[in-house]
Coordinates of C-alpha atoms and ligand atoms in Angstrom, one line a residue:
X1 CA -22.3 6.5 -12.8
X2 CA -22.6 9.1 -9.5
X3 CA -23.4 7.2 -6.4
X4 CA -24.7 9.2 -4.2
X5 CA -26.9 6.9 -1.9
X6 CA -25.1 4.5 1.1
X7 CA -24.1 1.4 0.0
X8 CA -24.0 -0.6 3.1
X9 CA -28.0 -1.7 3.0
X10 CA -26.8 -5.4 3.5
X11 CA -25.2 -7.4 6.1
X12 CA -22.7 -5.1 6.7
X13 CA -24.8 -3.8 9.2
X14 CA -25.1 -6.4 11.2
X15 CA -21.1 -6.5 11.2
X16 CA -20.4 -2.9 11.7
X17 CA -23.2 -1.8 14.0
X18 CA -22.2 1.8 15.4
X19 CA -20.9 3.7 12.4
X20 CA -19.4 6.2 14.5
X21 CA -16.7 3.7 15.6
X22 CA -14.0 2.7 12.5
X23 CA -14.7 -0.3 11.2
X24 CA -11.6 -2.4 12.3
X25 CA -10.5 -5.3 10.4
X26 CA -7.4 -7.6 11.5
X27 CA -6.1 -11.0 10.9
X28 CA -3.3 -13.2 9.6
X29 CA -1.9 -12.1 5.6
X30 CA -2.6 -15.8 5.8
X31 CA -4.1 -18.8 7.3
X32 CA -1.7 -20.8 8.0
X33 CA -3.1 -23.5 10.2
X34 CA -6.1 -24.0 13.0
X35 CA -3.7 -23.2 15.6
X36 CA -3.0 -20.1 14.4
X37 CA -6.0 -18.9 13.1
X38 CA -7.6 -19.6 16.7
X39 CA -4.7 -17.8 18.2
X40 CA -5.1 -14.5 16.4
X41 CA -9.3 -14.8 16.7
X42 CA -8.8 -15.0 20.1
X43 CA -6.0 -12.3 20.6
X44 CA -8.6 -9.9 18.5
X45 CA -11.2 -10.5 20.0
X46 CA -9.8 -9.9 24.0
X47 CA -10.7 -6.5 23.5
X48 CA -13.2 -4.7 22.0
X49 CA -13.2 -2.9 18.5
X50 CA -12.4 -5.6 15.6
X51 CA -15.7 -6.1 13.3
X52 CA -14.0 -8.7 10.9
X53 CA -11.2 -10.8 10.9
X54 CA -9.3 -11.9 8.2
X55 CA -7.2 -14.3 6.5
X56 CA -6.2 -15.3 3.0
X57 CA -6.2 -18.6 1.5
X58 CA -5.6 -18.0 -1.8
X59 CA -2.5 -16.0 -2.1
X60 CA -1.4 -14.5 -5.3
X61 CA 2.2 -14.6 -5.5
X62 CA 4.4 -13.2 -7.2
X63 CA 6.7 -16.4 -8.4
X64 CA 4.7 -19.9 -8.9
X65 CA 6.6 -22.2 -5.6
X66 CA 6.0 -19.2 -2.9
X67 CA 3.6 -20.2 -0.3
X68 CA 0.1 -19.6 -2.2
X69 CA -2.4 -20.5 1.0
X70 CA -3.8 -23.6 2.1
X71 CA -6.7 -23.2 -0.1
X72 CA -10.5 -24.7 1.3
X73 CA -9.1 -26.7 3.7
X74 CA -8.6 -23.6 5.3
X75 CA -12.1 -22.6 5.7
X76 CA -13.4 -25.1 8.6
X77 CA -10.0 -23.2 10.6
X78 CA -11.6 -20.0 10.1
X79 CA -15.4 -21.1 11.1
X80 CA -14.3 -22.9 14.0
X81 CA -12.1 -19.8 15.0
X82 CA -15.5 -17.8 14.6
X83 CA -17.6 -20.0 16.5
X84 CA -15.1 -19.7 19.3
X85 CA -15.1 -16.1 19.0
X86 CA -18.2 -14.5 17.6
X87 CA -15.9 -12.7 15.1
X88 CA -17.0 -12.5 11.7
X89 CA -15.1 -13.7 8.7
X90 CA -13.1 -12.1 5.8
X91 CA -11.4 -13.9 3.0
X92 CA -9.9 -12.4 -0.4
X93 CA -11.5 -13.8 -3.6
X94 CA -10.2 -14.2 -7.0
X95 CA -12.7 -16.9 -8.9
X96 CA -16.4 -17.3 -9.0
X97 CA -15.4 -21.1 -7.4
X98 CA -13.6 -18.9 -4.5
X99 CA -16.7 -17.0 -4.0
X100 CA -19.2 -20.8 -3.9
X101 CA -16.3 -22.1 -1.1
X102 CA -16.9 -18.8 0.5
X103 CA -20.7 -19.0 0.8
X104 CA -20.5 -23.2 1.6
X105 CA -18.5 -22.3 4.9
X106 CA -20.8 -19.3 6.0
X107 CA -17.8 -16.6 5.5
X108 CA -19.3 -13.2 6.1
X109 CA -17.5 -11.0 3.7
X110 CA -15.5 -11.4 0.9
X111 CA -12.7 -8.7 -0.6
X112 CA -11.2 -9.1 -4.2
X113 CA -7.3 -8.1 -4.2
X114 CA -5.3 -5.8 -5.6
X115 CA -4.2 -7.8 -8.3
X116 CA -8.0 -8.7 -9.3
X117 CA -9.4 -5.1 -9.1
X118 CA -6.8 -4.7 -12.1
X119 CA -8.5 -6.8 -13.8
X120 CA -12.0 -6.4 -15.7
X121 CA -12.5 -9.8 -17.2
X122 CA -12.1 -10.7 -13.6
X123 CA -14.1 -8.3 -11.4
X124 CA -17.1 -8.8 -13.9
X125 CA -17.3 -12.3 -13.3
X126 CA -17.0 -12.4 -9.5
X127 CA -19.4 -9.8 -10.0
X128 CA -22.2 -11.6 -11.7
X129 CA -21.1 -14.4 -9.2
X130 CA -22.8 -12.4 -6.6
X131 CA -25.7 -11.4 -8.1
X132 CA -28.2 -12.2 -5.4
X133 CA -25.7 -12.9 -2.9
X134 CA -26.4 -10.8 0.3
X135 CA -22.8 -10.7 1.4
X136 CA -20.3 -7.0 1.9
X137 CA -17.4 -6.8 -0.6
X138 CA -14.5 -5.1 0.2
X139 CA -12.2 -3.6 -2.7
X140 CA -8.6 -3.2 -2.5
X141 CA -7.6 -0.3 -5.0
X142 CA -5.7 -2.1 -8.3
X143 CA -2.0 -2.0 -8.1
X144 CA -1.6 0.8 -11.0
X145 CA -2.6 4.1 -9.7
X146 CA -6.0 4.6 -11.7
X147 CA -9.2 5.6 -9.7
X148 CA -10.8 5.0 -13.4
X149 CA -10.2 1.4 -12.8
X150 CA -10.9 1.1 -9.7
X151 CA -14.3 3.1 -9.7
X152 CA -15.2 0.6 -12.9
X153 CA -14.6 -2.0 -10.3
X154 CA -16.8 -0.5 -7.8
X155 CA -19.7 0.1 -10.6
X156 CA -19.5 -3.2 -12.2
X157 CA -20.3 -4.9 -8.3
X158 CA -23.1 -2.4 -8.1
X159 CA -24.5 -3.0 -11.6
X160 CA -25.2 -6.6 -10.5
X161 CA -26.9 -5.7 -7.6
X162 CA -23.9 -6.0 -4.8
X163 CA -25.6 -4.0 -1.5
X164 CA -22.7 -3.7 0.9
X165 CA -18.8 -2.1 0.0
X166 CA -16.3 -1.0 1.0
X167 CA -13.3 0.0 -0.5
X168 CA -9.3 -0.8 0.8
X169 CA -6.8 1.5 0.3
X170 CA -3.5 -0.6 0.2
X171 CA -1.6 1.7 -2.2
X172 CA -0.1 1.8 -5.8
X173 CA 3.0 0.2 -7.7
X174 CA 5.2 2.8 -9.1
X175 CA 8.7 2.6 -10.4
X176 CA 10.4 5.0 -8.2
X177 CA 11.9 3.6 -4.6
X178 CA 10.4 4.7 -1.3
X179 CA 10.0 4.1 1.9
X180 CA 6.7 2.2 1.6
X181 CA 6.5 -1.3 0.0
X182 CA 3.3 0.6 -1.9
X183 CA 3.3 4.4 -2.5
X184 CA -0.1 5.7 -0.7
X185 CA -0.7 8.3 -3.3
X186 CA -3.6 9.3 -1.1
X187 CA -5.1 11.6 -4.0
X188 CA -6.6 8.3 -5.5
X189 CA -8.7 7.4 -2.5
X190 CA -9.3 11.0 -1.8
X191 CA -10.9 11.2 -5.2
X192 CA -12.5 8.0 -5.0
X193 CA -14.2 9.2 -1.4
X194 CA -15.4 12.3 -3.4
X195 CA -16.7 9.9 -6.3
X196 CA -18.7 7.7 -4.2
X197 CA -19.3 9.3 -0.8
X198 CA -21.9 6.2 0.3
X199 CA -18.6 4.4 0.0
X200 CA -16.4 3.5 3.1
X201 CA -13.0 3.6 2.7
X202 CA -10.9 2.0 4.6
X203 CA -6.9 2.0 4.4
X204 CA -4.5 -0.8 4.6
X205 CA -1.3 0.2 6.2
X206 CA 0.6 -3.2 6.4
X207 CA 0.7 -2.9 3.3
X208 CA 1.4 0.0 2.2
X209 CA 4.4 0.1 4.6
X210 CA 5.5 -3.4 3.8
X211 CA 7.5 -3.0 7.3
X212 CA 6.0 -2.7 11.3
X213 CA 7.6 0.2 12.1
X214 CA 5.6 2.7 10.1
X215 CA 2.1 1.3 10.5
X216 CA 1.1 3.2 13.4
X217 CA 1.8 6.6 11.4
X218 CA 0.2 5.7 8.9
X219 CA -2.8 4.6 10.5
X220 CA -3.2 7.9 12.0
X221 CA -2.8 9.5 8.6
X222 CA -5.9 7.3 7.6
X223 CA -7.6 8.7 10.5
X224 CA -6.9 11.9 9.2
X225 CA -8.0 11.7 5.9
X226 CA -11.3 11.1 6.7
X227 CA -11.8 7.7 6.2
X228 CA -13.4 4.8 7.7
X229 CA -11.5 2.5 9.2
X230 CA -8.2 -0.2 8.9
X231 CA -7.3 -3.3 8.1
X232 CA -4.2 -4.6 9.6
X233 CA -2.3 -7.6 9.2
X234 CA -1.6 -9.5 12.7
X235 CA -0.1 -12.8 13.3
X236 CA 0.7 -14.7 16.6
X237 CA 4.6 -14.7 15.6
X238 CA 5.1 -12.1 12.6
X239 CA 8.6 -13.1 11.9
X240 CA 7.9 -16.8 11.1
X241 CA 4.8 -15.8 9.0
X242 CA 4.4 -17.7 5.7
X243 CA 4.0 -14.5 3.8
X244 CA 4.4 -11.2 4.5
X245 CA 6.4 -11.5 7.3
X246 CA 8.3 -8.1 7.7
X247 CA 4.5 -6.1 7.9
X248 CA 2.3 -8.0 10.1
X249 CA 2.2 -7.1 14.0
X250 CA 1.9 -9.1 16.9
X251 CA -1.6 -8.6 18.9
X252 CA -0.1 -6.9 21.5
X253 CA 1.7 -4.8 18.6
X254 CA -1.6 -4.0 17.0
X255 CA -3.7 -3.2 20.1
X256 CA -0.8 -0.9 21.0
X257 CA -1.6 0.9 17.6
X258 CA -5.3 0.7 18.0
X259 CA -4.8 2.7 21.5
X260 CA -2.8 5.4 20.5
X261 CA -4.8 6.2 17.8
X262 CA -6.7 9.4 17.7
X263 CA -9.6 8.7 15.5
X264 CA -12.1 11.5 16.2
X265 CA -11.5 14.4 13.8
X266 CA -10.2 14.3 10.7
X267 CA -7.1 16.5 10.4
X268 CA -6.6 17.8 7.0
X269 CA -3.8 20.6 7.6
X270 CA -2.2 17.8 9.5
X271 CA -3.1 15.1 7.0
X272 CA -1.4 17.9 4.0
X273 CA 1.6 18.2 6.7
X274 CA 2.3 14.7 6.8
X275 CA 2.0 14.0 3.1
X276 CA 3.9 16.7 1.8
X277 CA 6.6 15.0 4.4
X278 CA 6.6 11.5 3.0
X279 CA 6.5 13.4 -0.1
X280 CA 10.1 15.1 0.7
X281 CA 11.2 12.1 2.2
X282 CA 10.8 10.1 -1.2
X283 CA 12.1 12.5 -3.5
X284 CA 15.2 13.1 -1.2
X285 CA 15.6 9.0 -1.4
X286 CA 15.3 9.4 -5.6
X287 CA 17.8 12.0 -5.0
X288 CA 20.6 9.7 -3.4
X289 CA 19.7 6.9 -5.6
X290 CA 20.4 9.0 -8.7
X291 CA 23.9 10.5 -7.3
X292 CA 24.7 6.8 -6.3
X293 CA 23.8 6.0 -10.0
X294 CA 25.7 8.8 -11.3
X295 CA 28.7 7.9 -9.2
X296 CA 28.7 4.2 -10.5
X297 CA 28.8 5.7 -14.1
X298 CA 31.8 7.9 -12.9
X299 CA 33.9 5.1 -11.7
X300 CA 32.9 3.2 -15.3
X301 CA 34.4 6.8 -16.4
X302 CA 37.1 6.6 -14.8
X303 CA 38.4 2.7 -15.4
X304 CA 38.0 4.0 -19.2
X305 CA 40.1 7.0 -19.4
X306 CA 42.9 5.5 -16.8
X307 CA 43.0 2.4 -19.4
X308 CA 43.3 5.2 -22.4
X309 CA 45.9 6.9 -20.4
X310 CA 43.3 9.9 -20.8
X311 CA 43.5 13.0 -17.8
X312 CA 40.6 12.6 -15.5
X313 CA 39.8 16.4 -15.8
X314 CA 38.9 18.0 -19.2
X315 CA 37.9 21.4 -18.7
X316 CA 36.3 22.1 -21.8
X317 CA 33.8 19.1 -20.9
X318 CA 33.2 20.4 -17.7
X319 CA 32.7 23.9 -18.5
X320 CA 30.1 22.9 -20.8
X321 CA 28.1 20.7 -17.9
X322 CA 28.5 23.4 -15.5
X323 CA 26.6 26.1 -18.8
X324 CA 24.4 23.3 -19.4
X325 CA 23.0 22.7 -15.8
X326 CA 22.6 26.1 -14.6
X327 CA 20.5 27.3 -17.8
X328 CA 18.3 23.7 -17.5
X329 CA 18.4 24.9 -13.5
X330 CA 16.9 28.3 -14.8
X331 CA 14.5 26.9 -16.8
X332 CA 13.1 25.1 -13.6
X333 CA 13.1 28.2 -11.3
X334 CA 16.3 27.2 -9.7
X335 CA 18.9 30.0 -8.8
X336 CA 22.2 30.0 -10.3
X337 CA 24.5 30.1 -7.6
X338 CA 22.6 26.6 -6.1
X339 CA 23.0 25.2 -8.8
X340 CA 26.4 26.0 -9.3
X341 CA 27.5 25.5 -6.1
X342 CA 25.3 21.9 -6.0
X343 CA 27.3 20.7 -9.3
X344 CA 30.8 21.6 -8.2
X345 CA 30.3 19.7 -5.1
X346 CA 29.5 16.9 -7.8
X347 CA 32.2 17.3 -9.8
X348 CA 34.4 17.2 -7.3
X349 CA 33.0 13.9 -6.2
X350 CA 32.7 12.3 -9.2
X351 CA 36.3 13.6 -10.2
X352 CA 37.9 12.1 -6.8
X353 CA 35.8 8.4 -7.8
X354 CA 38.0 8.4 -10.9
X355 CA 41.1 9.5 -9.7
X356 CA 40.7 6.3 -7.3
X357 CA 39.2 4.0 -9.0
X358 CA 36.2 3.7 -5.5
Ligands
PEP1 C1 -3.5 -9.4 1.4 O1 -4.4 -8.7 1.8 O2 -2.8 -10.2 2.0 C2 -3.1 -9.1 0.0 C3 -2.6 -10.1 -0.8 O3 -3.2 -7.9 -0.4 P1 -3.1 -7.1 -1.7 O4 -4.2 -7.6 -2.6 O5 -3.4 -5.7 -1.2 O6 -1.7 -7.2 -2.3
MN2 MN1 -0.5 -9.8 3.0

């Protein structure tokens, strides 16, 4: 199904009323208790700029035991922290009975998580649970890097009538190590931008970074993509949050970031620039990872030909790694004498781990 129309016909506009500014949305990972949730309303709201705060209270953790939310007792925190501050409220939903707490306490938009986007079973029932409901949905992309499942996400919330959406770019679960807690992948939202351009998109750097320090560039990268806005996690005192701790700024953190971004054009050479750098980045950290991997197999190596009383060199072997991995270096358009000269420096590594045993 091609949407081609804009969505956000609902409430949302009474939320995010000049579409010319990004639509900001900040708040605690969690609520974690009136105090706090006032705290952070307030803080957000001192300047200008946030549409909608938010705040879990049903947490989907990994292990059963980690802090999972304080559930609806949370809700009267969040609409006393909105009649203080005018600021509207967001809270992530995984259940139709999620969605009836939602609408009993007057919360003014609801997102589905990463975890439930994954899910079909699940989106289609929170889906026909708001069928007639005029309230925006926001939809994190599904942890497995598939803009198939998440566009079935965004077309079964249409099919049943949902006005308002936008979708949250928090990035993708893969198996190889990087510097971000979620790899961005940005081709997925890029293609999900060109799928449904009535869409917003909106990116989530906390967490996609997992960590403070590299939420501001990546909020700029967001910018330059093209897309519509952030949500950021923010918490009065990060470091004794109840959950994500490590990502979530302080306000003062998270104003600072709001300042110094440049949000007026999007950047696409720059946006490529800084891509193709992460990019780099990550495969150079795959790269260490593997020599570290290969070293721990050489010192495995070495314990085993030492105990044999074997010599830690044996040329024949060698000579037949060296053949091997320049012709497979070939075959992948890289020049002999790199090669060559990479795998020596190797060897002689890995023989020097054996020899001592480190
Ligand atoms: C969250 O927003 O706190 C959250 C649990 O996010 P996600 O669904 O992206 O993991
Ligand atoms: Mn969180």
């Amino acid at each position: 199904m091609e949407l081609t129309t804009t969505l956000t016909t609902g409430a949302l506009t009474t939320i995010w009323t000049d579409r010319s500014e990004p639509f900001v949305v900040a708040g605690p990972c969690s609520a974690e208790s009136a105090d706090q949730v006032m705290e952070t309303a307030l803080a957000l709201k001192k300047k200008g700029g946030v549409h909608l705060f938010r705040a879990g209270i049903w947490k989907p953790r990994t292990s059963p035991g980690n802090f999972e939310g304080y559930g609806p007792k949370a809700l009267p925190w969040l609409a006393a922290a909105k009649a203080a501050t005018g600021l509207p409220m967001g809270v992530e939903v995984a259940m139709p009975k999620h969605i009836d707490l939602c609408l009993a306490h007057n919360v003014d938009v609801v997102w589905l998580g990463a975890r439930t986007t994954v899910n079909p079973f699940y989106v289609q029932e929170l889906a026909e649970a708001l069928r007639g409901v005029d309230i925006p949905v926001m939809v994190k992309n599904p942890i497995n890097p598939q803009v198939g499942l998440w566009a079935g996400a965004i077309e079964r919330l249409t099919q049943c009538g949902v006005k308002d959406i936008v979708n949250i770019h928090r990035g993708f679960s893969v198996n190889t190590k990087s510097q971000f807690r979620n790899a961005p992948l940005w081709e997925i939202p890029e293609a999900m931008q060109a799928r449904f351009p009535g869409i917003p998109m909106i990116s989530d750097p906390s967490h996609i970074a997992g960590k403070r320090s590299l939420i501001a560039e990546l909020a700029q990268q967001t910018a330059w993509q093209a897309m519509d806005g952030l949500m950021v996690e923010v918490h009065p005192n990060p470091g004794e949050a109840l959950s994500d701790a490590k990502q979530q700024l302080t306000p003062e953190d998270f104003w600072q970031v709001i300042e110094e971004l440049d949000w007026r054009i999007p950047d696409t050479k720059q946006a490529s620039l800084q891509r193709q750098r992460h990019e780099i980045d990550a495969l150079d950290t795959e790269l260490l990872q593997l020599l570290a991997r290969r070293a721990a197999l050489a010192k495995e190596l070495g314990a085993i030909k030492q105990a044999k009383g074997w010599p830690i060199l044996q040329s024949d072997r060698w000579q037949e790694v060296l053949n091997n991995r320049i012709q497979q270096g070939k075959n992948l358009a890289l020049s002999e004498q790199f090669v060559r000269d990479l795998f020596k420096e190797i060897h002689r590594e890995s023989l020097a781990i054996q020899r001592l045993g480190v």
